[in-house]
Coordinates of C-alpha atoms and ligand atoms in Angstrom, one line a residue:
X725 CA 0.0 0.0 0.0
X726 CA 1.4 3.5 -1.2
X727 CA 0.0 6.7 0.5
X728 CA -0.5 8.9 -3.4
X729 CA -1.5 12.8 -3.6
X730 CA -4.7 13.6 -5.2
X731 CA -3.4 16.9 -5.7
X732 CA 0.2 15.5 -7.1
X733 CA -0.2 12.3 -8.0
X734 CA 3.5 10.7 -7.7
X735 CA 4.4 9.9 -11.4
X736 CA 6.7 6.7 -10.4
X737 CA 3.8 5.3 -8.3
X738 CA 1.3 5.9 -10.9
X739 CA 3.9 4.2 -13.4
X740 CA 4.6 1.1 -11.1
X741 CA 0.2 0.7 -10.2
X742 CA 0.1 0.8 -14.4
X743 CA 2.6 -1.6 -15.0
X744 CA 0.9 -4.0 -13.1
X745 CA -2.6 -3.4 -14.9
X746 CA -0.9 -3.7 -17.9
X747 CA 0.6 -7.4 -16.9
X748 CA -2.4 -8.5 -15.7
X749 CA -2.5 -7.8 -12.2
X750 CA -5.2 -5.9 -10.0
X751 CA -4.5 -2.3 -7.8
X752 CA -6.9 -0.6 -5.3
X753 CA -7.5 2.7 -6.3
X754 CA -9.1 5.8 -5.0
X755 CA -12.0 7.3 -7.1
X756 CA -14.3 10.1 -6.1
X757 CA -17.1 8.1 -5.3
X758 CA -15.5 5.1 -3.7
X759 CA -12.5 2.9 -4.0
X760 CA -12.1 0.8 -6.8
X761 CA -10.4 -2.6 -7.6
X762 CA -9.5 -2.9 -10.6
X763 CA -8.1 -5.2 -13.5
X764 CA -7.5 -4.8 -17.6
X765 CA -10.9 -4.7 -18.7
X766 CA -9.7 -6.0 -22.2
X767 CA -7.8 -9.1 -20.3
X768 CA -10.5 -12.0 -19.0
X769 CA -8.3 -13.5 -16.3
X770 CA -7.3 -10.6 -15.2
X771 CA -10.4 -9.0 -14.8
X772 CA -11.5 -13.3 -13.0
X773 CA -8.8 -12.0 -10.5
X774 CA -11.2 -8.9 -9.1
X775 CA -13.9 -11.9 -8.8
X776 CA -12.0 -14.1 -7.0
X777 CA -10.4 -11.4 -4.8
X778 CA -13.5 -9.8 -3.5
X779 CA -15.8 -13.5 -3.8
X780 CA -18.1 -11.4 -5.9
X781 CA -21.0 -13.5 -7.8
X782 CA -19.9 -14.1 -11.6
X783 CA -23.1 -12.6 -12.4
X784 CA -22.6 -9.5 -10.9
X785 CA -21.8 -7.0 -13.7
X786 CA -18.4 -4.8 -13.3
X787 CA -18.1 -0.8 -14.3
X788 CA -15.4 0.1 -16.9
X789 CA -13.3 3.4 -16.2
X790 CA -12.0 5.2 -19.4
X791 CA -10.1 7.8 -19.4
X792 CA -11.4 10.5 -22.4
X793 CA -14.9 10.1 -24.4
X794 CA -11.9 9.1 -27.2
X795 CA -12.1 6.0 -25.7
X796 CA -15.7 5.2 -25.9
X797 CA -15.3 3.4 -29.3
X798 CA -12.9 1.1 -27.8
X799 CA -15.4 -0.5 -25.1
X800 CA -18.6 0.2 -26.6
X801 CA -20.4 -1.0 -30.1
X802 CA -21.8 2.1 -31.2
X803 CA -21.7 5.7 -29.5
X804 CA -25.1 7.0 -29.4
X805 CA -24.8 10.5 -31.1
X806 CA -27.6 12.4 -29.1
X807 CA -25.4 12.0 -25.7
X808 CA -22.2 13.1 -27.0
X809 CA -22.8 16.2 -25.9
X810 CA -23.6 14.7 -22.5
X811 CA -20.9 13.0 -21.9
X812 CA -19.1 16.3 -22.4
X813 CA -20.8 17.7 -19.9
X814 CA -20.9 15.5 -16.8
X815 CA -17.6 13.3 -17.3
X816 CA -15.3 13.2 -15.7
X817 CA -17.5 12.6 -12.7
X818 CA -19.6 9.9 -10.3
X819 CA -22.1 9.0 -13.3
X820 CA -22.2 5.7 -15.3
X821 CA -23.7 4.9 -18.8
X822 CA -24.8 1.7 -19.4
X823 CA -24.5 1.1 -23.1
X824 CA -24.1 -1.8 -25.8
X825 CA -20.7 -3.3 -25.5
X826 CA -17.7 -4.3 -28.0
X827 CA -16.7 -7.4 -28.2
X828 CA -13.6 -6.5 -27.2
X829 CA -14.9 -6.8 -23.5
X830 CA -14.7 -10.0 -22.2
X831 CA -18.1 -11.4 -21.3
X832 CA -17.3 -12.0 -17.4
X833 CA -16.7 -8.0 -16.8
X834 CA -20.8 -7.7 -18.2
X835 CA -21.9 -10.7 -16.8
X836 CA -22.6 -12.0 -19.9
X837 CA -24.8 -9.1 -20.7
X838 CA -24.6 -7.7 -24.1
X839 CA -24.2 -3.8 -21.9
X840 CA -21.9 -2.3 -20.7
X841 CA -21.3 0.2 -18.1
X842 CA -19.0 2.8 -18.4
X843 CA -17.6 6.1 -16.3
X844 CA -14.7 8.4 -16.5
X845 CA -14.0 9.2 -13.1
X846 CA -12.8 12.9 -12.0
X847 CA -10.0 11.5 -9.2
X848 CA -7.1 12.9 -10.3
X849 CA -5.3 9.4 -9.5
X850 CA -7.6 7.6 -11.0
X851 CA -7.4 9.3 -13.8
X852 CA -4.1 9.4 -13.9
X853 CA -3.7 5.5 -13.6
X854 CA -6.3 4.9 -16.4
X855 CA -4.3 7.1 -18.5
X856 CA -0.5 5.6 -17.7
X857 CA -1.9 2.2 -18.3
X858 CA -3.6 2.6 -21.7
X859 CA -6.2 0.4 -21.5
X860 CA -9.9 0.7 -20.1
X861 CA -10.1 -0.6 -16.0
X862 CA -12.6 -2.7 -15.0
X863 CA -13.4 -1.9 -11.0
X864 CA -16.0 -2.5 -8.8
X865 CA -15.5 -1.1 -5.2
X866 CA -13.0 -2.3 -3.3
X867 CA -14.8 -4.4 -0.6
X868 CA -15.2 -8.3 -0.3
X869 CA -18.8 -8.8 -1.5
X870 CA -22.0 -8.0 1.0
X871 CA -19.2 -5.4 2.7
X872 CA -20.1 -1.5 2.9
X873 CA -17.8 0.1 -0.1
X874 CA -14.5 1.4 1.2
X875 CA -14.6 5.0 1.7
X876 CA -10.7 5.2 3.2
X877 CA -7.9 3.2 3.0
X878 CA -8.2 2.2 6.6
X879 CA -11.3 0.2 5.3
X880 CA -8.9 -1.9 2.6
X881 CA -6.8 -2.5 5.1
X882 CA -9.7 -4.5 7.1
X883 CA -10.7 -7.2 4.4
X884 CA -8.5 -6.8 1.3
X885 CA -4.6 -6.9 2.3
X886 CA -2.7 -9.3 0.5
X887 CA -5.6 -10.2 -2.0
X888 CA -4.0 -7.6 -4.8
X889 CA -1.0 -6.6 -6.5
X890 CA -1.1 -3.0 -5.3
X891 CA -3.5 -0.5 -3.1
X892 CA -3.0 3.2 -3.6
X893 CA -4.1 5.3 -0.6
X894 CA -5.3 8.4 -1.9
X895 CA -7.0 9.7 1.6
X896 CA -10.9 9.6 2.1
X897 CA -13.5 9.6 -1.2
X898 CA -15.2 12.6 -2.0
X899 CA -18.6 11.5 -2.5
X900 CA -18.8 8.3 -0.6
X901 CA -21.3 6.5 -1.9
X902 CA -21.3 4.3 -5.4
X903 CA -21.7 6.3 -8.7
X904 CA -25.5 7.1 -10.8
X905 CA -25.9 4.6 -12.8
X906 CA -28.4 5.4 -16.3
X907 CA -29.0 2.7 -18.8
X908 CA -29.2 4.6 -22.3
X909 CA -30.1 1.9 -24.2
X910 CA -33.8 2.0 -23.6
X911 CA -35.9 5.3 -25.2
X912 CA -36.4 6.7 -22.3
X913 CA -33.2 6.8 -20.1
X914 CA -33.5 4.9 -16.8
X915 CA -31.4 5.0 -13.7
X916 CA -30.7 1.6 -12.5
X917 CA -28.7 3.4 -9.2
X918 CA -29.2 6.6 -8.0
X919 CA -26.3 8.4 -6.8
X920 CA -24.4 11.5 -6.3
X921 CA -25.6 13.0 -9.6
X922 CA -29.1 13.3 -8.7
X923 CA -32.2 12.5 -10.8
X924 CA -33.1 16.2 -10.7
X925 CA -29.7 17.1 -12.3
X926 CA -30.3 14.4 -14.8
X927 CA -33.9 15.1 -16.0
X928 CA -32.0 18.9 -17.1
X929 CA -30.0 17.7 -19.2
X930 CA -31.8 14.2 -20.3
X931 CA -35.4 15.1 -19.9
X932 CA -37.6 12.5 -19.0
X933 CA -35.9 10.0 -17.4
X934 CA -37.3 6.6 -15.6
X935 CA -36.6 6.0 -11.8
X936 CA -38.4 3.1 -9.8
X937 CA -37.2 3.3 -6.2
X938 CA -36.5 -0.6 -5.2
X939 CA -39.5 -0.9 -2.1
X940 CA -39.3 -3.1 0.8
X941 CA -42.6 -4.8 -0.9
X942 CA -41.5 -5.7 -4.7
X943 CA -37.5 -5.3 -3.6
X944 CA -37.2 -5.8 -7.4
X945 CA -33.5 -4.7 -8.1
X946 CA -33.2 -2.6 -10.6
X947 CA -29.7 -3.9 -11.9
X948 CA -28.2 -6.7 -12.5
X949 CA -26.4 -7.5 -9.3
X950 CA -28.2 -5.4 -6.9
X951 CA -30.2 -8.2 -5.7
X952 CA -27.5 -9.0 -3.6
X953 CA -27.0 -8.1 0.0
X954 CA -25.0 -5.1 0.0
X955 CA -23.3 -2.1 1.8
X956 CA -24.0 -4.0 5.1
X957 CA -22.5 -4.0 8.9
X958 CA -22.3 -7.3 10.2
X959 CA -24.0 -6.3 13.4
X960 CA -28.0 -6.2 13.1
X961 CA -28.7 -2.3 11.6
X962 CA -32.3 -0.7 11.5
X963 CA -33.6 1.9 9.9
X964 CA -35.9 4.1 12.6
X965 CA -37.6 7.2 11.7
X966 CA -36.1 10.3 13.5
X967 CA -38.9 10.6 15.7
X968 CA -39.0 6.9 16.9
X969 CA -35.0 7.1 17.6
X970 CA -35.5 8.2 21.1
X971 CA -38.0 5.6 22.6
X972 CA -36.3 2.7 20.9
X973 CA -32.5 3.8 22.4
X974 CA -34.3 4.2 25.6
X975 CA -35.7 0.6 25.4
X976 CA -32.1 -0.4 24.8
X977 CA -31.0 1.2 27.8
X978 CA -33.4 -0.2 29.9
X979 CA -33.2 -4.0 28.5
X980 CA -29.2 -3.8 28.6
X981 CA -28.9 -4.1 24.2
X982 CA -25.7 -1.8 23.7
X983 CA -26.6 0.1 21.0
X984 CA -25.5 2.5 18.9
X985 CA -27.4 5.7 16.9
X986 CA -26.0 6.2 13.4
X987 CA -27.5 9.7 12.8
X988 CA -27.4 13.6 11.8
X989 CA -25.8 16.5 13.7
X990 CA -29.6 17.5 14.9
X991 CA -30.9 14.4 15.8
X992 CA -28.2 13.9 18.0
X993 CA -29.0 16.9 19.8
X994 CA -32.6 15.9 20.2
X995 CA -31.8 12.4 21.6
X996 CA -28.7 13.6 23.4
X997 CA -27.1 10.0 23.4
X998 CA -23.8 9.3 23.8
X999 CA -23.5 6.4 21.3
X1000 CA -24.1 8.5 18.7
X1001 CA -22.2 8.5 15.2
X1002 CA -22.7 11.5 13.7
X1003 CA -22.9 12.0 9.9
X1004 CA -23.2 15.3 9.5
X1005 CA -25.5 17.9 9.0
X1006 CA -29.0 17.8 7.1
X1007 CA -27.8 20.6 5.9
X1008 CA -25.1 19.0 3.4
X1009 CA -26.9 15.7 2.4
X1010 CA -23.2 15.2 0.5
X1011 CA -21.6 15.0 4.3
X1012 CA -23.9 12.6 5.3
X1013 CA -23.3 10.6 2.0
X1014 CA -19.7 10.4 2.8
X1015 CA -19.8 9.3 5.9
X1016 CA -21.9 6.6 5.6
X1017 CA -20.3 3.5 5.0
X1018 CA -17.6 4.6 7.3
X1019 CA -20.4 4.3 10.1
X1020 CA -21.2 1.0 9.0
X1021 CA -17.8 0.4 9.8
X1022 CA -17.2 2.0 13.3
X1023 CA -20.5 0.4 14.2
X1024 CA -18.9 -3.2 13.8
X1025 CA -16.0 -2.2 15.4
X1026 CA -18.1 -0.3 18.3
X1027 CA -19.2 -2.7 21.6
X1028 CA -22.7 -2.2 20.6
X1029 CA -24.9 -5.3 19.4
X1030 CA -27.1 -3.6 17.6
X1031 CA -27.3 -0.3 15.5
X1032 CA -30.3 2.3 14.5
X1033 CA -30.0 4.6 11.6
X1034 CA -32.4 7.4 11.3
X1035 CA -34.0 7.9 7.9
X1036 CA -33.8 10.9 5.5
X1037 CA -35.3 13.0 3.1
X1038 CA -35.0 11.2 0.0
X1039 CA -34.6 14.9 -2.1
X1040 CA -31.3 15.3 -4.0
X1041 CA -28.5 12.8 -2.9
X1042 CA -30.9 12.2 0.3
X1043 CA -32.5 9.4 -2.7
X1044 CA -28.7 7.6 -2.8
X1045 CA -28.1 8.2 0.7
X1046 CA -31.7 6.3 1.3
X1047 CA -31.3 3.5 -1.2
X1048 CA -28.0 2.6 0.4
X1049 CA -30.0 2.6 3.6
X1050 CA -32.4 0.7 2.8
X1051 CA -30.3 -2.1 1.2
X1052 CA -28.1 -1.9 4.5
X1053 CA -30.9 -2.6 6.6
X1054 CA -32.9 -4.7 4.3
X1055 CA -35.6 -2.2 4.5
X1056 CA -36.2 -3.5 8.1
X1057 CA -37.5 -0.5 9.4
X1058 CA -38.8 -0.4 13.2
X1059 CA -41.1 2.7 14.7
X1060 CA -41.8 0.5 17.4
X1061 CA -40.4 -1.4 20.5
X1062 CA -42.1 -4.9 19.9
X1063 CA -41.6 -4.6 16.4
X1064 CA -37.7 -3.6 17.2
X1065 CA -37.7 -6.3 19.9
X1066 CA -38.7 -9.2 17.6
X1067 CA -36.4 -8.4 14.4
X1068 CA -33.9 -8.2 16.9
X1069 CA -34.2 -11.4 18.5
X1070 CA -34.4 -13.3 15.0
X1071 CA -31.2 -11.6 14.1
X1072 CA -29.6 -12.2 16.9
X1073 CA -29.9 -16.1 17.0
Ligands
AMP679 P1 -20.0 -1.8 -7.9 O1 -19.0 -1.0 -8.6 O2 -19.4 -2.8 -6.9 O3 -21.0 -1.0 -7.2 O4 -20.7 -2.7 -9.0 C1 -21.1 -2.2 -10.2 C2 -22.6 -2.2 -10.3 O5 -22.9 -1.6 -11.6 C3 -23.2 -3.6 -10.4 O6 -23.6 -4.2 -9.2 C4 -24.4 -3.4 -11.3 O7 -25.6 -3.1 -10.6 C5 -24.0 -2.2 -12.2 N1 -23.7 -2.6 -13.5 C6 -22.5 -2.8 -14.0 N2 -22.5 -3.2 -15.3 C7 -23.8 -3.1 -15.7 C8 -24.5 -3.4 -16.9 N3 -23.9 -3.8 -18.0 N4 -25.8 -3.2 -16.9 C9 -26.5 -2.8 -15.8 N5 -25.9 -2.6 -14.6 C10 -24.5 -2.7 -14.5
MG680 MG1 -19.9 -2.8 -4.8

């Protein structure tokens, strides 16, 4: 692991993490929206390697990183003219487009899908590495599979040492949470993920645009791959609304559950708790985004059994911050203390 400057990225690091892409190996590196792990996209075993190393399903699709909208025509079967423009305007940045794919990608990093994803990512070392390698990166984040995305290198560091070639440590991620995703295939765009570009940002420069919020009830997963458990704690974690936060730490308290409140700067001054995490203000939904997954993290490592995370507005990024949430906890969301006190117990046993 190699501590690397976002601001300066070290040229000889950047040449020694490209070298190994370029041979076939895998390096952790930092993105804005979270760490990546990534492999030649054009080179199958390679790109089996991010598989094995994270024990990700085979039929879990994987994003590819370009570096310049040059390189479209290199991973994708035809460029759809209407969004040239587009891609101008938003990359680099944390948006994906999910679009027909060359054959020269390898069926495993699509899942066998005939689409592929694709994002130019503003990190200046990410950038940088795509670049010095000369070939497209194929990266999901940087976690072993069911695992909150890594949001620091501290996180790597827990579950990945010694299962790549390289990890560059590029200090905390900038957005946090996983890029937009928007499959551009269909007539009217749809957004398989929401994420730090926000549908409301989206519909001004696509128009309409299709967005089904995955419910507790259908749970349908809107891509490939999200079906899967994801971006959770190992300890139990439930989603309670704000005002509910206060009876259910209370019950804690008085039943002896150490528990832990995963919540905003204000509710933690309502419910003035000690075992608070705090992610910020509801003032900068983008602070709370960042923090998240590290909370997921300090709540495993806490004493605590059991957490509660308050929910949000789902406006703006609240939508991403919410859909991670809601995956997190399952959509087990408790208002109550019998209803807390049962999911409880069944996780616990
Ligand atoms: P991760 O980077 O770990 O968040 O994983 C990438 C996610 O992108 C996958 O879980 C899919 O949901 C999505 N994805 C990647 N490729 C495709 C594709 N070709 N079509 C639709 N979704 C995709
Ligand atoms: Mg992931």
């Amino acid at each position: 692991m190699l501590k690397i400057s976002e601001a300066r990225p070290n040229k000889r690091i950047i040449s020694k993490a490209a070298h190994i892409i370029r041979y076939g190996g895998t390096v952790i590196f930092p993105t804005e929206t979270v760490y990546g792990l990534g492999a030649n996209a054009f080179d199958e075993s390679a790109v089996l390697k991010i598989f094995k190393a994270k024990s990700r399903p085979k039929d879990n699709p994987l994003i590819v990183h370009i570096a310049d909208v040059g390189w479209l025509s290199r991973v994708v079967e035809e460029i759809p003219e209407r969004f040239e423009p587009i891609f101008e305007s938003v990359w680099p940045g944390p948006i994906t487009f999910v679009m027909r794919k060359s054959k020269s990608i390898p069926d495993c990093v699509t899942a066998g899908l005939n689409k592929v994803s694709v994002r130019i990512p503003s990190n200046r070392i990410a950038l940088s590495l795509i670049k010095a390698s000369g070939v497209p990166i194929a990266a999901p984040s940087a976690n072993m599979a069911t695992r909150p995305s890594p949001t620091k290198a501290q996180h790597i560091m827990e579950e990945m040492k010694g299962k790549v070639d390289m990890i560059l440590d590029g200090g905390q991620s900038a957005y946090g949470i996983e890029s937009t995703i928007v499959d551009i295939t269909s007539k009217v765009p749809t957004v398989l993920r929401p994420g730090p570009f926000t549908i409301d940002e989206l519909r001004k420069i696509l128009g309409n645009v299709h967005y089904q919020k995955q419910n507790r009830s259908t749970g349908k997963p809107t891509a490939p791959g999200m079906k899967y458990k994801h971006y959770s704690p190992s300890k139990p974690l439930f989603l309670v609304e704000k005002s509910s936060m206060k009876k259910i730490i209370d019950f804690c308290v008085k039943e002896k559950i150490g528990v832990v409140a995963i919540c905003s700067k204000e509710t933690s001054m309502e419910i003035n708790y000690k075992n608070a995490i705090i992610l910020g203000s509801e003032s900068d939904m983008y602070q709370i985004a960042r923090n998240l997954f590290d909370s997921f993290r300090k709540l495993d490592i806490s004493d605590a059994e059991v957490g509660l995370i308050q929910s949000f507005e789902e406006n703006g990024v609240g939508a991403a911050v919410m859909n991670r949430i809601n995956k997190a906890t399952g959509f087990s969301k408790v208002d109550e203390t019998d209803s807390f006190l049962s999911l409880f117990t069944k996780r616990r046993k």
